[in-house]
């Protein structure tokens, strides 16, 4: 049985305070509960205006604790008082609460924010006929961003355990009158089956693993069905538990008031929002030579995540709190909700300062973790838009921190004479080009391909190699493996060095090694797999979970057992070009800042912390979990791409053998593909994002691609792709403002609809050229590209083009087809955008303006030699 301390008891009671909603919706009635629980109805449930008991789900919550008392202790000691944990969790809707039960009630209200209503729950006693709470699925939160969609336009998530595939996408439903009790019942049965297998040899292992299990099964369940059902039960439970933990800590210094209204009126802060952001990530990742660049990219990108994990783990240890306090973690950024404690915050900031010094010493100051924090009172959870403004304030302080980063990473050692390092080829890292001391040099690779690298680069190379086929990430204390920023952790926790290992399987032999190792295994996470408890019985004191790694896919090489190289990605037999693709969500900050503000100041503000958490979780799922599925499964079929717009077959008939994702998570994607696949791959990502957001007109992705040879310096190509992405985001809309929602191809930013229009024209041209069995059409396009100029839109090129097309049509018996092509060129219109690359023109852009782009594209598609 678990041994819970006071804070853990409060946290667990809050985390499971609404577990009864899950069980209740899976049951025919309350009669499934034992009599000893039913007899407590008057003590657990409040009474409504009609005199009937309400909030019956609280009885199910109470029963859940009793049912699993072999795992969860019946009571916990809080301030010398024995507190029943089932009552602590279940009584949060009543008025006659003791001081500890009141913490759960207040946390529940703060998590819900504006959503909290007096008649919040429509449950069995009030709706014995309709059972509405069993019929309402989880509404897609994107349907409530910027405005609430009409009922017939809304989409809902399926009632199923979390997966990484398209089956988890929301769909529109014609009716909400059908009971989902069978789906709830199946889901509940699976949840309870796994709940009893959670590791119980350590309280922390149990609590951390439980968080993952709740996310797996309650991500798709609405936390409330009486109003807007777009907040998941998981995100409400998680934020309630985090807030309760913070309130418990602050209660010692400043006792909590007895009502939510009194808590709202407080002026003293009880919470701290801590945000962090690594700067220099791009420079760090791409600070490499072409030698082994592909595997180095993967390793360095993943390594950033491990750095972030080490720092967050230390902060969790300082505060003695659970990972649920991490509100967001992706792409080198994180946000944490912490109890206000100036001394602990100072310790955390000091630790981060030391981390930055270590980063400077190891990586020559390329990486820097900037932080910003904001203290705030409980009432901020209820103020319109205030929580998003708190986040903005924290990031404003991050920018201030970045502006004085050098003042923070320079210590007395910086000014001391430095040891002269080697300058020969033997003492230079062959990957990063950094000078190394002789003692720092490591060798990596086979005899025929051996290179000199630093110790850290060697770890990153090994990590990149291990990621191919990896299924588990093992985190240990005091062991060997990948050890990011080991030194200061070793000083603070002698013998407790945090290390990581990536493995493809947990064999019996590996389990035996972990059991008998001197190192303490802290956590084992499945990568992109939510069935994570298979080995919990064997390692009962280890936390088990899962994480989504969007860039997990690694293509096969042209040579067996060799790491993939950029030349393998680019290989097509005629061009051997690759494209660097960058994409991210447009106006993400605006969405979080203003997305839940009522239109025209009508209605209530919907910006509760639980709703923000749901929004963030879904975005991360799409760009991490689903993106990996897209790369590894969808693009494994050559039918996934249009053969008219590809140059050759794919290695082993798998397009994804020419896709190397470097990063996918948070809200952005960075990948390297064969040149002819880039825009098609980006188009699939865009279409799926629009489907995931239910075709939201204000939610879009912009991106850019830059085409280079396989041996082109990757850091330069990445910079160029970034410029292309920025150009796409600058593309004006019909009003002349930056409309974004665009993609930049060959340096030309296009609205996504215009890109599809251009693709249609390309298919037409390729088809005609194939049927003509001649490259005459390409020659015509080249001449037209040379003749046409935007300043002579009605010049002589028009009659010359008409004449040439007419002659070509007669020569190849293609009169009708060439007439169609003339209509494309003369009157083919793009979308209603103001000119951008054609400033000063009185007309909107037309197809003829894209002739240089189309000519280059067509030339690459139809080239028959690599020379």
CSV table of N, CA, C and O in Angstrom, one decimal, residues 271-277 345 368-376 386 389-405 408:
chain,number,residue,atom,x,y,z
A,271,UNK,N,0.5,31.9,-6.1
A,271,UNK,CA,0.9,31.2,-7.2
A,271,UNK,C,2.1,31.9,-7.9
A,271,UNK,O,2.2,33.1,-7.9
A,272,UNK,N,2.9,31.1,-8.5
A,272,UNK,CA,4.0,31.6,-9.4
A,272,UNK,C,4.0,30.9,-10.7
A,272,UNK,O,3.9,29.6,-10.8
A,273,UNK,N,3.9,31.6,-11.8
A,273,UNK,CA,4.1,31.1,-13.1
A,273,UNK,C,5.5,31.2,-13.6
A,273,UNK,O,6.0,32.4,-13.7
A,274,UNK,N,6.2,30.1,-13.8
A,274,UNK,CA,7.6,30.2,-14.2
A,274,UNK,C,7.6,29.7,-15.6
A,274,UNK,O,7.1,28.6,-16.0
A,275,UNK,N,8.2,30.5,-16.5
A,275,UNK,CA,8.4,30.1,-17.9
A,275,UNK,C,9.9,30.1,-18.3
A,275,UNK,O,10.7,30.9,-17.8
A,276,UNK,N,10.2,29.2,-19.2
A,276,UNK,CA,11.6,29.1,-19.7
A,276,UNK,C,11.7,29.0,-21.2
A,276,UNK,O,10.7,28.4,-21.8
A,277,UNK,N,12.7,29.4,-21.8
A,277,UNK,CA,12.9,29.4,-23.2
A,277,UNK,C,14.4,29.3,-23.6
A,277,UNK,O,15.1,30.2,-23.3
A,345,UNK,N,12.0,29.8,-5.2
A,345,UNK,CA,12.2,30.4,-6.5
A,345,UNK,C,13.6,30.9,-6.7
A,345,UNK,O,14.2,30.7,-7.8
A,368,UNK,N,21.4,29.1,-24.3
A,368,UNK,CA,21.1,29.9,-23.0
A,368,UNK,C,19.6,29.7,-22.7
A,368,UNK,O,18.7,29.8,-23.5
A,369,UNK,N,19.4,29.3,-21.4
A,369,UNK,CA,18.0,29.2,-20.9
A,369,UNK,C,17.6,30.5,-20.2
A,369,UNK,O,18.0,30.8,-19.1
A,370,UNK,N,16.7,31.2,-20.9
A,370,UNK,CA,16.1,32.4,-20.3
A,370,UNK,C,14.9,32.1,-19.6
A,370,UNK,O,14.1,31.2,-20.0
A,371,UNK,N,14.6,32.7,-18.4
A,371,UNK,CA,13.4,32.5,-17.6
A,371,UNK,C,12.7,33.8,-17.3
A,371,UNK,O,13.3,34.8,-17.3
A,372,UNK,N,11.5,33.6,-17.0
A,372,UNK,CA,10.7,34.7,-16.5
A,372,UNK,C,9.6,34.2,-15.6
A,372,UNK,O,9.0,33.1,-15.8
A,373,UNK,N,9.3,34.9,-14.5
A,373,UNK,CA,8.3,34.4,-13.5
A,373,UNK,C,7.4,35.6,-13.1
A,373,UNK,O,7.8,36.7,-13.2
A,374,UNK,N,6.1,35.2,-12.8
A,374,UNK,CA,5.1,36.2,-12.4
A,374,UNK,C,4.4,35.6,-11.2
A,374,UNK,O,3.9,34.4,-11.2
A,375,UNK,N,4.3,36.3,-10.1
A,375,UNK,CA,3.5,35.9,-8.9
A,375,UNK,C,2.1,36.5,-9.1
A,375,UNK,O,1.9,37.6,-9.6
A,376,UNK,N,1.1,35.7,-8.7
A,376,UNK,CA,-0.3,36.2,-8.9
A,376,UNK,C,-1.2,35.6,-7.8
A,376,UNK,O,-0.9,34.5,-7.2
A,386,UNK,N,-7.1,37.3,-18.1
A,386,UNK,CA,-6.0,37.6,-17.2
A,386,UNK,C,-4.9,36.5,-17.3
A,386,UNK,O,-3.7,36.8,-17.3
A,389,UNK,N,-2.7,36.9,-20.1
A,389,UNK,CA,-1.8,38.1,-19.9
A,389,UNK,C,-0.6,37.8,-19.0
A,389,UNK,O,0.5,38.3,-19.1
A,390,UNK,N,-0.9,36.9,-18.0
A,390,UNK,CA,0.2,36.5,-17.1
A,390,UNK,C,1.3,35.7,-17.9
A,390,UNK,O,2.5,36.0,-17.6
A,391,UNK,N,0.8,34.9,-18.8
A,391,UNK,CA,1.8,34.2,-19.6
A,391,UNK,C,2.6,35.2,-20.4
A,391,UNK,O,3.8,35.1,-20.6
A,392,UNK,N,1.9,36.2,-21.0
A,392,UNK,CA,2.6,37.2,-21.8
A,392,UNK,C,3.6,38.0,-20.9
A,392,UNK,O,4.7,38.3,-21.4
A,393,UNK,N,3.2,38.3,-19.7
A,393,UNK,CA,4.2,39.0,-18.8
A,393,UNK,C,5.4,38.1,-18.5
A,393,UNK,O,6.5,38.6,-18.5
A,394,UNK,N,5.2,36.8,-18.3
A,394,UNK,CA,6.3,35.9,-18.1
A,394,UNK,C,7.3,35.9,-19.2
A,394,UNK,O,8.5,36.0,-19.1
A,395,UNK,N,6.7,35.9,-20.5
A,395,UNK,CA,7.6,35.8,-21.6
A,395,UNK,C,8.2,37.2,-21.9
A,395,UNK,O,9.3,37.2,-22.5
A,396,UNK,N,7.6,38.3,-21.5
A,396,UNK,CA,8.2,39.6,-21.6
A,396,UNK,C,9.5,39.6,-20.8
A,396,UNK,O,10.5,40.2,-21.1
A,397,UNK,N,9.4,39.0,-19.6
A,397,UNK,CA,10.6,38.9,-18.7
A,397,UNK,C,11.6,38.0,-19.3
A,397,UNK,O,12.8,38.2,-19.0
A,398,UNK,N,11.2,37.0,-20.0
A,398,UNK,CA,12.1,36.1,-20.7
A,398,UNK,C,12.9,36.9,-21.7
A,398,UNK,O,14.2,36.8,-21.8
A,399,UNK,N,12.3,37.8,-22.4
A,399,UNK,CA,13.0,38.6,-23.4
A,399,UNK,C,14.0,39.5,-22.7
A,399,UNK,O,15.0,39.8,-23.3
A,400,UNK,N,13.6,40.1,-21.6
A,400,UNK,CA,14.5,40.9,-20.8
A,400,UNK,C,15.7,40.1,-20.4
A,400,UNK,O,16.9,40.6,-20.5
A,401,UNK,N,15.5,38.9,-20.0
A,401,UNK,CA,16.6,38.0,-19.6
A,401,UNK,C,17.5,37.7,-20.7
A,401,UNK,O,18.8,37.7,-20.6
A,402,UNK,N,16.9,37.5,-21.9
A,402,UNK,CA,17.8,37.2,-23.1
A,402,UNK,C,18.6,38.4,-23.5
A,402,UNK,O,19.8,38.3,-23.9
A,403,UNK,N,18.1,39.6,-23.2
A,403,UNK,CA,18.9,40.8,-23.6
A,403,UNK,C,20.1,41.0,-22.7
A,403,UNK,O,21.0,41.8,-23.1
A,404,UNK,N,20.1,40.4,-21.5
A,404,UNK,CA,21.3,40.5,-20.7
A,404,UNK,C,21.9,39.2,-20.4
A,404,UNK,O,22.5,38.9,-19.3
A,405,UNK,N,21.8,38.3,-21.3
A,405,UNK,CA,22.3,36.9,-21.1
A,405,UNK,C,23.8,36.8,-20.8
A,405,UNK,O,24.2,36.0,-19.9
A,408,UNK,N,24.9,37.2,-17.3
A,408,UNK,CA,24.6,36.0,-16.4
A,408,UNK,C,25.5,34.8,-16.7
A,408,UNK,O,25.5,33.9,-15.8
